[in-house]
Coordinates of C-alpha atoms in Angstrom, one line a residue:
Chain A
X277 CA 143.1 87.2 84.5
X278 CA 139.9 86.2 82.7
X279 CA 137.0 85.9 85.5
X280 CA 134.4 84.9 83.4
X281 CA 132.6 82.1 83.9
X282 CA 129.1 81.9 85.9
X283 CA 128.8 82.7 89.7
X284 CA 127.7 79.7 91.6
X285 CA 123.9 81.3 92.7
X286 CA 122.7 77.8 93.1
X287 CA 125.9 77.0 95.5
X288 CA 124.1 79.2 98.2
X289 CA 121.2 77.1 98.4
X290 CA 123.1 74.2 98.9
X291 CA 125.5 75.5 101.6
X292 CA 123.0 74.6 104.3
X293 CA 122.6 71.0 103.6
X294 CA 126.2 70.4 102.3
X295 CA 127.7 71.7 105.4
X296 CA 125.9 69.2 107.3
X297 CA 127.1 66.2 105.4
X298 CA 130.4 66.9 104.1
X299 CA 132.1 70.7 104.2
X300 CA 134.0 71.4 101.1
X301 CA 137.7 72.9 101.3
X302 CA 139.6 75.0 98.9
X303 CA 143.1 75.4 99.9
X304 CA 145.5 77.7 97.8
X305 CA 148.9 77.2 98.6
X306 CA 151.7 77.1 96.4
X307 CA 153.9 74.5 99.0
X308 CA 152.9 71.2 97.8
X309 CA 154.5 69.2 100.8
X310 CA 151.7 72.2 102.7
X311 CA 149.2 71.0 100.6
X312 CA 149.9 67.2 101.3
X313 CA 149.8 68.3 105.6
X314 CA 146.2 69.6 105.3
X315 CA 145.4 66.8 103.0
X316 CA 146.5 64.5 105.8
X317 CA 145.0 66.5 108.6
X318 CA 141.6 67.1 107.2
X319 CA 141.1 63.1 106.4
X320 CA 141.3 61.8 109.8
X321 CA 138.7 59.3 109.8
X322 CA 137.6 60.7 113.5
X323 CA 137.5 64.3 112.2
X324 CA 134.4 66.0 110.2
X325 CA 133.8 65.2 107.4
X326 CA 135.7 68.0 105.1
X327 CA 136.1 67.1 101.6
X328 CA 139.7 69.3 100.6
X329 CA 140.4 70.2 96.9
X330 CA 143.7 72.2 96.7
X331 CA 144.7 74.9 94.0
X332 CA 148.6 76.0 93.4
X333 CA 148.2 79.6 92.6
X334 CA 145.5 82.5 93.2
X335 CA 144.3 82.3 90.0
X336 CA 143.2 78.3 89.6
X337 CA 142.2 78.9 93.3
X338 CA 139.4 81.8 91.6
X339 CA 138.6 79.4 88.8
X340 CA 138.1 76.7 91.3
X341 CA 135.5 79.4 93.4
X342 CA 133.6 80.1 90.2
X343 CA 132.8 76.9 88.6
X344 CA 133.0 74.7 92.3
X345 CA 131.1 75.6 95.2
X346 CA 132.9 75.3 98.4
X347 CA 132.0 76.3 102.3
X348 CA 135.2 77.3 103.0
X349 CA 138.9 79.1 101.3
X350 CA 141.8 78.1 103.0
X351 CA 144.5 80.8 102.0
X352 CA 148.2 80.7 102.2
X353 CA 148.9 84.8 103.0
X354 CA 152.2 84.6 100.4
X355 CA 150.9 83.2 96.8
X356 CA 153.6 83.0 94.1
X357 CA 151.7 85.8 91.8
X358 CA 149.5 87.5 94.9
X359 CA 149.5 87.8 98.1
X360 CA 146.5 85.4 99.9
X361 CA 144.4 88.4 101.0
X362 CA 144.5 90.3 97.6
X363 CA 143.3 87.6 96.1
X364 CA 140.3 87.0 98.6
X365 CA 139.4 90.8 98.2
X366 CA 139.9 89.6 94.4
X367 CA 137.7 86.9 94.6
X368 CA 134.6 88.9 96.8
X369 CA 134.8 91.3 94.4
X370 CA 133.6 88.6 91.8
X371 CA 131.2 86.3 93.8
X372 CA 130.1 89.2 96.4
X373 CA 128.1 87.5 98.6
X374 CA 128.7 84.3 97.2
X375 CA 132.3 84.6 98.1
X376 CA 133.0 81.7 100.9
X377 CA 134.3 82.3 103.8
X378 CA 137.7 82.3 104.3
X379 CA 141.2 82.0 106.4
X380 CA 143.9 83.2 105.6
X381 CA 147.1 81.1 106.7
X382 CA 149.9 84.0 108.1
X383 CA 153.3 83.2 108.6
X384 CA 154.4 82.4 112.6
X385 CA 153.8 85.9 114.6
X386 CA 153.0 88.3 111.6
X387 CA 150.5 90.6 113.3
X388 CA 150.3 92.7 110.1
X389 CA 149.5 89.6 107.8
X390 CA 146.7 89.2 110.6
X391 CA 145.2 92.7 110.5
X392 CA 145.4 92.8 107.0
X393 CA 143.4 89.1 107.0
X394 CA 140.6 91.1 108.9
X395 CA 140.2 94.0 107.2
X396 CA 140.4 91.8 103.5
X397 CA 137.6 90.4 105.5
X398 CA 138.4 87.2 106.2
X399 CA 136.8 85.4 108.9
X400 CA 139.8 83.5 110.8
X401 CA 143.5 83.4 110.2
X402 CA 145.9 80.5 111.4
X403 CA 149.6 80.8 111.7
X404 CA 151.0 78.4 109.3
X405 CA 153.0 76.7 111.6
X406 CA 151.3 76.1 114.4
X407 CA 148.6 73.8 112.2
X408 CA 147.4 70.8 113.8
X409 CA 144.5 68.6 112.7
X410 CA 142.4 69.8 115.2
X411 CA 143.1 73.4 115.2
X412 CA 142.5 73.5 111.5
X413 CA 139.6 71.1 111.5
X414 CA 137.9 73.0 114.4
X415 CA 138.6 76.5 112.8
X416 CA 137.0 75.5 109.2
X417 CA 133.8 74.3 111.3
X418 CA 133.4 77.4 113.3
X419 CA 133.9 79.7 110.4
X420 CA 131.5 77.3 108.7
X421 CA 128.6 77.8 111.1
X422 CA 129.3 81.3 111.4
X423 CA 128.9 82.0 107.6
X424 CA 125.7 79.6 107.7
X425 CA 124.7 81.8 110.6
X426 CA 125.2 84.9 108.9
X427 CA 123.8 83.9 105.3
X428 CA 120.2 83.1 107.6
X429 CA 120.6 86.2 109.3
X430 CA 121.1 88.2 105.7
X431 CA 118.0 86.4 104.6
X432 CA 115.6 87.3 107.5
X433 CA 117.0 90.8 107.3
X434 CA 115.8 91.2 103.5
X435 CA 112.7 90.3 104.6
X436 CA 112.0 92.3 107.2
X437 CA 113.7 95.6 105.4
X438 CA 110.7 94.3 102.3
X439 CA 108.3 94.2 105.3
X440 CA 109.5 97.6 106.2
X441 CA 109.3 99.1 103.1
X442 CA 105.7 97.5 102.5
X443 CA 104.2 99.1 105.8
X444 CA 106.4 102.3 105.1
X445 CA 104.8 102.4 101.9
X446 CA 100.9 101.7 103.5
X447 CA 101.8 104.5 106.2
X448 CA 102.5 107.3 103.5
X449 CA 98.9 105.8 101.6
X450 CA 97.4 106.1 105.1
X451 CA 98.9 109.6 105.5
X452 CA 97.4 110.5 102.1
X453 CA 94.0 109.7 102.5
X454 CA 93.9 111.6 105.9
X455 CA 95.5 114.5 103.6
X456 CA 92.8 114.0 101.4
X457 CA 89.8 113.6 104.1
X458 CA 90.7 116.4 105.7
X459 CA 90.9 118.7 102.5
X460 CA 87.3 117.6 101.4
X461 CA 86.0 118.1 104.7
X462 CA 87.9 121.6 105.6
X463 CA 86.7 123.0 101.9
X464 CA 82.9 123.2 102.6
X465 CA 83.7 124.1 106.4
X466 CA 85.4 126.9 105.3
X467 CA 82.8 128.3 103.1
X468 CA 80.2 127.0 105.9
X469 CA 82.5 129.1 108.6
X470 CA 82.7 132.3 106.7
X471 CA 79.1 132.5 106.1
X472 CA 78.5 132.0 109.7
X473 CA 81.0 134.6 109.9
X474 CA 79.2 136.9 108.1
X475 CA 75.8 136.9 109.5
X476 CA 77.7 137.4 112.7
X477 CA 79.0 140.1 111.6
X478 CA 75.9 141.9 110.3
X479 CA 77.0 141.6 106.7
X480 CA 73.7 139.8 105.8
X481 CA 71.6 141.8 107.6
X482 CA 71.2 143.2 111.3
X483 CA 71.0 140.2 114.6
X484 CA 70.0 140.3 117.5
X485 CA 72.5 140.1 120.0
X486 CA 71.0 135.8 120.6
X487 CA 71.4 135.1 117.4
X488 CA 74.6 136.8 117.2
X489 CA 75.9 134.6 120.6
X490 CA 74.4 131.1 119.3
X491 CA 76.4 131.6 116.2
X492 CA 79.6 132.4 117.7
X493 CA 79.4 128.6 119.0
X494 CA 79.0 127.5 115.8
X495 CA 81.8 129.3 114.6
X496 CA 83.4 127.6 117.8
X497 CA 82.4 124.4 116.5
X498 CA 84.1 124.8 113.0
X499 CA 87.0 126.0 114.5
X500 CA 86.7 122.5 116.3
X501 CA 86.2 120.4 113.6
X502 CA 89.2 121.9 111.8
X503 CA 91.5 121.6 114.7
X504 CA 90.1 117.9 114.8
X505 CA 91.5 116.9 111.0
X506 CA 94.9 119.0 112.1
X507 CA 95.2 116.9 115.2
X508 CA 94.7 114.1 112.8
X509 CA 97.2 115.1 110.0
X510 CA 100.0 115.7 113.0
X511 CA 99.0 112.3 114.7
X512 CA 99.9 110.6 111.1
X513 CA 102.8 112.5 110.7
X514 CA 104.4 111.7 114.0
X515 CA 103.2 108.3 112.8
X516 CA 105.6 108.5 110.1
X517 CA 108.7 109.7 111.7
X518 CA 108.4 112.6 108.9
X519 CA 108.4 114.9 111.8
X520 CA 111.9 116.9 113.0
X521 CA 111.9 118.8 115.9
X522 CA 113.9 122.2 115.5
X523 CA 115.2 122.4 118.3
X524 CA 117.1 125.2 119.9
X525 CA 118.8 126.3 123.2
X526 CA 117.1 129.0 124.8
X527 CA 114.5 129.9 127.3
X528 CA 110.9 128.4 128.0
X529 CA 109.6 132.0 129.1
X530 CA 108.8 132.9 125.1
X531 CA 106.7 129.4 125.1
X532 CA 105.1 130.0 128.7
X533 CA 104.1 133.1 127.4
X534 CA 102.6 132.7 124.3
X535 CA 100.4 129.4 125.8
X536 CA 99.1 131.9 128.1
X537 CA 97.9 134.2 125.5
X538 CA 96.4 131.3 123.7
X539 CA 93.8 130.4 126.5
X540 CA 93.7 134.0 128.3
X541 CA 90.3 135.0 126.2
X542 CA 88.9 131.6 127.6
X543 CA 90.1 132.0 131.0
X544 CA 88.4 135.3 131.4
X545 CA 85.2 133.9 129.4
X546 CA 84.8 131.4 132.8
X547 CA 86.2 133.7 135.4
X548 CA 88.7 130.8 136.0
X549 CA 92.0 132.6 138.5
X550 CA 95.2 131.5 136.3
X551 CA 98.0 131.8 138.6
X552 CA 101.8 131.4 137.0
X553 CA 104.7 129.7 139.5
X554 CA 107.4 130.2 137.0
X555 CA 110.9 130.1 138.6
X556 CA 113.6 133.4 137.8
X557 CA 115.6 133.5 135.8
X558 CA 114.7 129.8 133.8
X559 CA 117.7 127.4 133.1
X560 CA 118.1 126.6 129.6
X561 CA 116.5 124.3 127.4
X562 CA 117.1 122.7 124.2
X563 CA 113.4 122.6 122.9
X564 CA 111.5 123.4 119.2
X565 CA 109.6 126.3 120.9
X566 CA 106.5 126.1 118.0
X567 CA 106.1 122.3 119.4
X568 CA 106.8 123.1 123.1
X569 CA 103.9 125.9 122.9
X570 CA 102.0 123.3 121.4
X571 CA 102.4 121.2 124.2
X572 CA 101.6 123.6 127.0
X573 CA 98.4 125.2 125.2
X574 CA 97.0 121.9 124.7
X575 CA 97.3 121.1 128.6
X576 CA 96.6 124.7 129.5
X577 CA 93.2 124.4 126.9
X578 CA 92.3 121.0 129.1
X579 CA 92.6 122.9 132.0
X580 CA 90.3 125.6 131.0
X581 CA 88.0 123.0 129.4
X582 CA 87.5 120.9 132.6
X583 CA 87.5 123.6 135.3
X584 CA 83.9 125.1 136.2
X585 CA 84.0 128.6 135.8
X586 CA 85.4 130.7 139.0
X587 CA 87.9 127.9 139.3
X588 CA 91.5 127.8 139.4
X589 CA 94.5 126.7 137.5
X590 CA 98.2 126.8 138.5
X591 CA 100.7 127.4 136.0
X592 CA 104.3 126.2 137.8
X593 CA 107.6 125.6 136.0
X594 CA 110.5 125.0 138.1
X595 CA 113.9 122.6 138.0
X596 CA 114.4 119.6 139.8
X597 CA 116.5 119.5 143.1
X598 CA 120.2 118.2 141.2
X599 CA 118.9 120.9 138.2
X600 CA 118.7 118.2 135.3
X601 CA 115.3 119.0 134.4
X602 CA 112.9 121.8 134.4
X603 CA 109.2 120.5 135.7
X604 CA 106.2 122.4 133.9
X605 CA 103.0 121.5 135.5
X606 CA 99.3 122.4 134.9
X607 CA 96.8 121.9 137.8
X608 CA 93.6 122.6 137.8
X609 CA 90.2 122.2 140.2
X610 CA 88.4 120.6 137.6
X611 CA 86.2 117.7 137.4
X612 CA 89.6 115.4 138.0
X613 CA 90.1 111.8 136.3
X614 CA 89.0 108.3 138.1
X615 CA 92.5 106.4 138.7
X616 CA 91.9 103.9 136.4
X617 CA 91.8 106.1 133.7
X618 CA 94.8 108.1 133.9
X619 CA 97.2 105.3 132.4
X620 CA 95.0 106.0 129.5
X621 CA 94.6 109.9 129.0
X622 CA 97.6 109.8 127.0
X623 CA 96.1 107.2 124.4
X624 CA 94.5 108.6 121.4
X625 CA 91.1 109.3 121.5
X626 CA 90.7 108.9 125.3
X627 CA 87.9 110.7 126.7
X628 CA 86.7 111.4 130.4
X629 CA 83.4 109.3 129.8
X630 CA 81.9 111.5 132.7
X631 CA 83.1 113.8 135.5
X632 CA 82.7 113.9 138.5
X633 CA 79.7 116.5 138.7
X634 CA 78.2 114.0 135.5
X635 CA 79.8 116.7 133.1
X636 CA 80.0 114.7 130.0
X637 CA 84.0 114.9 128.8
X638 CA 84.5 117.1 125.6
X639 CA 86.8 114.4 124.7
X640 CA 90.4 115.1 124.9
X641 CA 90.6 113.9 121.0
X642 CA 94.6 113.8 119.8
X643 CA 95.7 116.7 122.1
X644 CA 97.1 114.3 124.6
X645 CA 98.7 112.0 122.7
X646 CA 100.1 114.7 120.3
X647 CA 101.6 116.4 123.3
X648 CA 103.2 112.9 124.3
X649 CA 104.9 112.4 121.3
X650 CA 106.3 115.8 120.8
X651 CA 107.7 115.5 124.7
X652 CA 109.6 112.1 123.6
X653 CA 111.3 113.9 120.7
X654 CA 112.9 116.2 123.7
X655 CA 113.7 113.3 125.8
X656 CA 111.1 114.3 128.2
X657 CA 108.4 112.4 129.6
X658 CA 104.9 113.5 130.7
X659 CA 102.3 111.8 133.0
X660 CA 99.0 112.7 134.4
X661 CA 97.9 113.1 138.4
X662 CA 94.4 113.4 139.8
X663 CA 92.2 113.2 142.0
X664 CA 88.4 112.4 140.9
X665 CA 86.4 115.6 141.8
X666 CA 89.2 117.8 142.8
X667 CA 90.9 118.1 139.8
X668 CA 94.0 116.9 138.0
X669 CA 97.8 117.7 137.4
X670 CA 99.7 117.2 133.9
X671 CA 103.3 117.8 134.1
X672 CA 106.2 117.2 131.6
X673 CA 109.9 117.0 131.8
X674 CA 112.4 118.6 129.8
X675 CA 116.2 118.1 130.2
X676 CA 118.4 121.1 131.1
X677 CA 121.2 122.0 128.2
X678 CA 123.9 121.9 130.7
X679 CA 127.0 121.8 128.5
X680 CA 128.1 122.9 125.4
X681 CA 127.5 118.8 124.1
X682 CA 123.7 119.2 124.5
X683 CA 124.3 122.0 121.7
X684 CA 126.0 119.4 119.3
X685 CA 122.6 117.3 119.7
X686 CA 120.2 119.8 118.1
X687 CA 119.7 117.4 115.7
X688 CA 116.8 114.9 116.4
Chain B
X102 CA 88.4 150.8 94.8
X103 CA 91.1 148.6 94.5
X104 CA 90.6 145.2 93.3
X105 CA 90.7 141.6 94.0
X106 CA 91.0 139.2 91.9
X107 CA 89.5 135.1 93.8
X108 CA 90.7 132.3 92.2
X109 CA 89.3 128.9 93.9
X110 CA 87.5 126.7 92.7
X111 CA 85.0 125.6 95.4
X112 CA 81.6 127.9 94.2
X113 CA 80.5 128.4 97.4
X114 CA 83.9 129.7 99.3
X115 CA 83.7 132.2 96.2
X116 CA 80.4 133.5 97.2
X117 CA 81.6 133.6 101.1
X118 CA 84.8 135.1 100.7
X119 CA 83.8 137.4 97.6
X120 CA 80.5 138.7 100.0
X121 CA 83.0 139.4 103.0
X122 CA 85.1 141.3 100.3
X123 CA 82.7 143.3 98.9
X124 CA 81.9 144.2 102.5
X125 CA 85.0 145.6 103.3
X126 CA 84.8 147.6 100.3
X127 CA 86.6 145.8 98.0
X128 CA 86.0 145.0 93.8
X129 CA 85.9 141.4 93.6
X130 CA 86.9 139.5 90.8
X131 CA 86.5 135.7 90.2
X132 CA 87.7 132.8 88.6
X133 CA 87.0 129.4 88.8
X134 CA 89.9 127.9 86.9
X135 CA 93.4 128.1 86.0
X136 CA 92.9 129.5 82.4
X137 CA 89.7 131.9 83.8
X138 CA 92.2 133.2 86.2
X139 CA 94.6 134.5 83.8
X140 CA 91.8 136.2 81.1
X141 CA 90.3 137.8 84.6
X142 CA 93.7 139.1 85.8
X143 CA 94.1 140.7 82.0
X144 CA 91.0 142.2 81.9
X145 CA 90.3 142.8 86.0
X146 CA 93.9 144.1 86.7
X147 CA 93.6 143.6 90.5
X148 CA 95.7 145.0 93.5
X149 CA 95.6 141.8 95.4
X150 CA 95.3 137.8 94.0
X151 CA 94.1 135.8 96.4
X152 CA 94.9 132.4 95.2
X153 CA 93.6 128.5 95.7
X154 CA 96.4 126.6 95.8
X155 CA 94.1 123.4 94.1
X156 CA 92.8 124.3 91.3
X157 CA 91.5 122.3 88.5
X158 CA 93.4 122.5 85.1
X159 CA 97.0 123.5 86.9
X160 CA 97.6 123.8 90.3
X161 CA 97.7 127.4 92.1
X162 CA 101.8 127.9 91.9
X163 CA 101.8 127.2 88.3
X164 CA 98.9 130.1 88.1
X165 CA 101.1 131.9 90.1
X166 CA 103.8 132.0 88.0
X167 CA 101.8 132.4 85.1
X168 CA 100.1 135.5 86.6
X169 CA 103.7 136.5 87.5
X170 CA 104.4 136.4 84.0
X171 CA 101.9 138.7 82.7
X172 CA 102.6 142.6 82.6
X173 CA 99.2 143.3 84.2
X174 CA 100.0 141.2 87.3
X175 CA 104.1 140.8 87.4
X176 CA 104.2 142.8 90.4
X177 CA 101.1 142.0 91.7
X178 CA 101.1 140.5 95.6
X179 CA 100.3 137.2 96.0
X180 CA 97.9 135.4 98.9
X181 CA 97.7 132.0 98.9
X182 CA 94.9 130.1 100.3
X183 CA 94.7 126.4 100.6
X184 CA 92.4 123.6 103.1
X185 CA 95.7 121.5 102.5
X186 CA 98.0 120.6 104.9
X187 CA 101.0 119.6 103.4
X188 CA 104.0 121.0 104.6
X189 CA 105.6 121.6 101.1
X190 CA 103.1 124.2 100.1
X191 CA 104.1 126.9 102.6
X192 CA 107.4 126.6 101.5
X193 CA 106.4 126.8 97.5
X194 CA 104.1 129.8 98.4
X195 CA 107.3 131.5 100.0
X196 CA 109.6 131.0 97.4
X197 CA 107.0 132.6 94.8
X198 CA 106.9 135.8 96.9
X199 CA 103.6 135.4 98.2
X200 CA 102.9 138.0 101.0
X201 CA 100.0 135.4 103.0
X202 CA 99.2 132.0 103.4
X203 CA 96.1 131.4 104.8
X204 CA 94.8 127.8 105.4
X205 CA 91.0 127.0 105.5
X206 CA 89.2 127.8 107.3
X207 CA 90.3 131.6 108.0
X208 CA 88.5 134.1 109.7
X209 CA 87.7 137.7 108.3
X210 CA 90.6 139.4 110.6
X211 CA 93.2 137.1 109.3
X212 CA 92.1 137.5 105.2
X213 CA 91.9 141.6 106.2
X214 CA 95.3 141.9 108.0
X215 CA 96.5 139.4 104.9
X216 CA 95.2 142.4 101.9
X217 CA 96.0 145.3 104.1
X218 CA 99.8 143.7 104.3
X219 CA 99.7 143.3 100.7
X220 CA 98.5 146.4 99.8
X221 CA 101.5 148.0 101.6
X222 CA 103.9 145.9 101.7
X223 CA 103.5 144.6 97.6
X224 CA 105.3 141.6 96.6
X225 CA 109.0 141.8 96.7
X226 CA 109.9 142.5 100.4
X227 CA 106.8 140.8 101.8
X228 CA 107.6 137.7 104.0
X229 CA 105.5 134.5 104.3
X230 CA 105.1 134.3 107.7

């Protein structure tokens, strides 16, 4: 068979105007008598107006598709040289998307000649027999619209992936620039750190013990700035998608334990009582434990940050009453949020514009909002509670890894 | 006295890191580029690289490899330090056998527990942690 020819590119355009005025038949059928039925059937002057063209054998039928344009194959399934959906899958293979639509006519009853229709993926099939005007007429129309419908919908979705790609394109330019921000910044404030460092350390020359306390809050402060930029890296990562959590089955106790440790020095700085509620022994959890402690220092650092020194934090992790999730609160006697605020704690950037005691916030920066994110890649959720001037409650929510299934879904 | 040989580029983390160095009792060596790094490791044949992972003229894995190359330094451990914070390069600074990664800023502990490591452990069965 000699394909050839030129594929019909302009035919698409005019689908959508042609199929309002008159629709355009093909119908391959070797029965001529066949051919003469539809040709009677499709020019009822009370019918649409369908325009039929007929073809004898599969392969004038694919000549006919490649220099014609037409909205719509009618197929006999048996063809003298092919059978009707071979030479469809034939004739898509040629065209692709240009293909038209098609129906495949099956003998009375054949199921098979039906499936097989389908899966050659032809949009309708008719039992030969049981052809009347109507039936065919309404059928051609319906797979007409359909195609029309699907051809717009192919369109739109063309653009939107180029949309997609654009903005997935500007997000990894975004990411960069932060990349490279944050290395200009974080090279002169690590030089600017370690020679801090070293007059702190009497490597320049003796301090006092003054000096030597004023510059450990600077040292505090470039800690902070760096922090800052790695808050912002994460923030544009998560941004991304780029991020995967690792997650694992296994206990929170290794997490609980090592967010402790992270503000214990800070703790003890302000005298502030840290007491743990943890139930024993903890069900198990399917969490990326680097992320989770990530999570819980950031809320546990808050707490620290906004209590006034001899106050109290409480440290409680327990499950729910039907055990689906495990609960891990921080609540602390700080300074507390006004109501109208806490929708927003979780937004970046948010800061406590001033306490309760006129403590101005330290700004809660990208911790918050970090921690969010992370808790929605475990299927958690996290929220806020407080009261203004007796302190606040941040909780999250972490499904319990019940079954053997929640193992199959370590992938996120 | 064993030696260290600090590659980076930025003039004045040199004079930071090299002074903290010194204080611990260390030789310091320095280099400012890629092709200053490899003439220094000939001639300085340290105990410990510490290495800036952007450097101009070649970034600090291809130094690393070149060092690696070198019969002064084939065997010599490896800490990487970078103020980048791409995910990639931790991985890179593994697979080269480097016995530390430290990103920017660092404090003096983490650089002296870094050297001591290398200075016992050497390259080959060190982990990047």
């Amino acid at each position: 068979m000699e394909p050839a020819l030129k594929t019909p590119t302009d035919a698409i355009d005019l689908s959508a105007t042609m199929a309002d005025e008159v629709i355009r038949v093909l119908l391959i059928d070797d029965d001529p008598a066949y051919r003469h039925l539809c040709q009677r059937y499709l020019s009822k002057p009370d019918g649409p107006a369908i325009e039929l063209e007929c073809a004898a054998n599969a392969s004038e039928g694919i000549l006919q598709c490649q220099t014609q344009h037409f909205d719509c194959l009618l197929i006999d399934y048996t063809l003298p040289e092919t059978s009707g959906t071979q030479m469809y899958m034939t004739l898509a293979g040629m065209l692709n998307q240009f293909a038209p639509p098609a129906i495949i006519l099956t003998a009375d009853g054949g199921q098979a000649a039906a499936t097989e229709a389908v899966r050659a993926g032809a949009s309708d099939f008719i039992p030969k027999h049981s052809v009347s005007a109507k039936l065919l007429s309404t059928a051609i129309l319906k797979v007409v619209e359909t195609n029309k419908l699907k051809r717009s919908v192919e369109k739109r979705s063309v653009a939107l992936q180029s949309v997609n790609e654009k903005l997935r394109a500007k997000n990894d330019q975004i990411q960069r620039f932060y990349q490279g921000v944050s290395h200009e910044v974080k090279t002169p404030l690590a030089a600017a750190r370690e020679f801090i460092a070293i007059v702190v350390d009497g490597i320049a020359g003796e301090v006092n013990e003054q000096q030597a306390e004023v510059l450990t809050h600077a040292l505090d402060s470039c800690d902070q700035i760096a922090a800052h930029f790695n808050d912002l890296i994460e923030m544009t990562r998560l941004d991304s998608e780029k991020v995967t959590m690792n997650r694992k089955v296994g206990s929170l106790n290794g997490a609980v334990l090592r967010s402790v440790a992270s503000v214990t020095s800070a703790v003890e700085a302000k005298c502030i009582t840290l007491r743990q509620e943890i139930e024993s022994p903890l069900p198990l959890v399917l969490i990326d434990t680097n992320r989770i402690i990530q999570v819980l220092a950031n809320l546990l650092g808050n707490a620290v940050k906004y209590t006034q020194p001899g106050g109290e934090i409480t440290l409680t992790v327990k499950s729910d009453i039907d055990s689906s999730s495990l609960r891990i609160s921080v609540t602390d006697t700080g300074c507390g949020i006004a109501e109208e605020n806490l929708p927003q704690v979780f937004e970046r950037l948010f800061q406590v514009e001033n306490g309760g005691d006129g403590m101005m916030g330290a700004g809660l920066g990208l911790g918050l909002s970090i921690a969010k994110e992370i808790v929605s890649l475990h299927d958690g959720k996290i929220w806020a509670e407080s009261t203004l001037g007796e302190g606040s409650t941040f909780a999250f929510e972490l499904p319990i890894a019940k079954s053997i299934f929640d193992l199959a879904e370590t992938k996120v | 006295m064993k030696t260290i040989l600090l590659i980076e580029d930025d003039r004045k983390i040199t004079m930071a890191i090299g002074m903290r160095l010194r204080s611990m009792g260390y030789e310091v060596a320095t280099a400012a580029d890629a092709v200053t790094a490899i003439a220094q490791a000939r001639k300085a044949n340290p105990d410990v690289i510490i290495l800036d992972i952007n450097l101009p003229g070649g970034d600090g894995f291809i130094v690393a490899e070149r060092l690696q190359s070198l019969m002064q330094t084939s065997a010599t451990p490896i800490i990487f330090i970078t103020a980048s914070k791409q995910e990639n390069l931790k991985i890179r600074a593994r697979e080269l056998g480097a016995v530390a990664f430290l990103e920017k800023p660092f404090d003096a502990t983490a650089l002296a527990d870094a050297i001591e490591s290398a200075l016992v452990t050497g390259p080959l069965d060190a982990v990047v942690g």
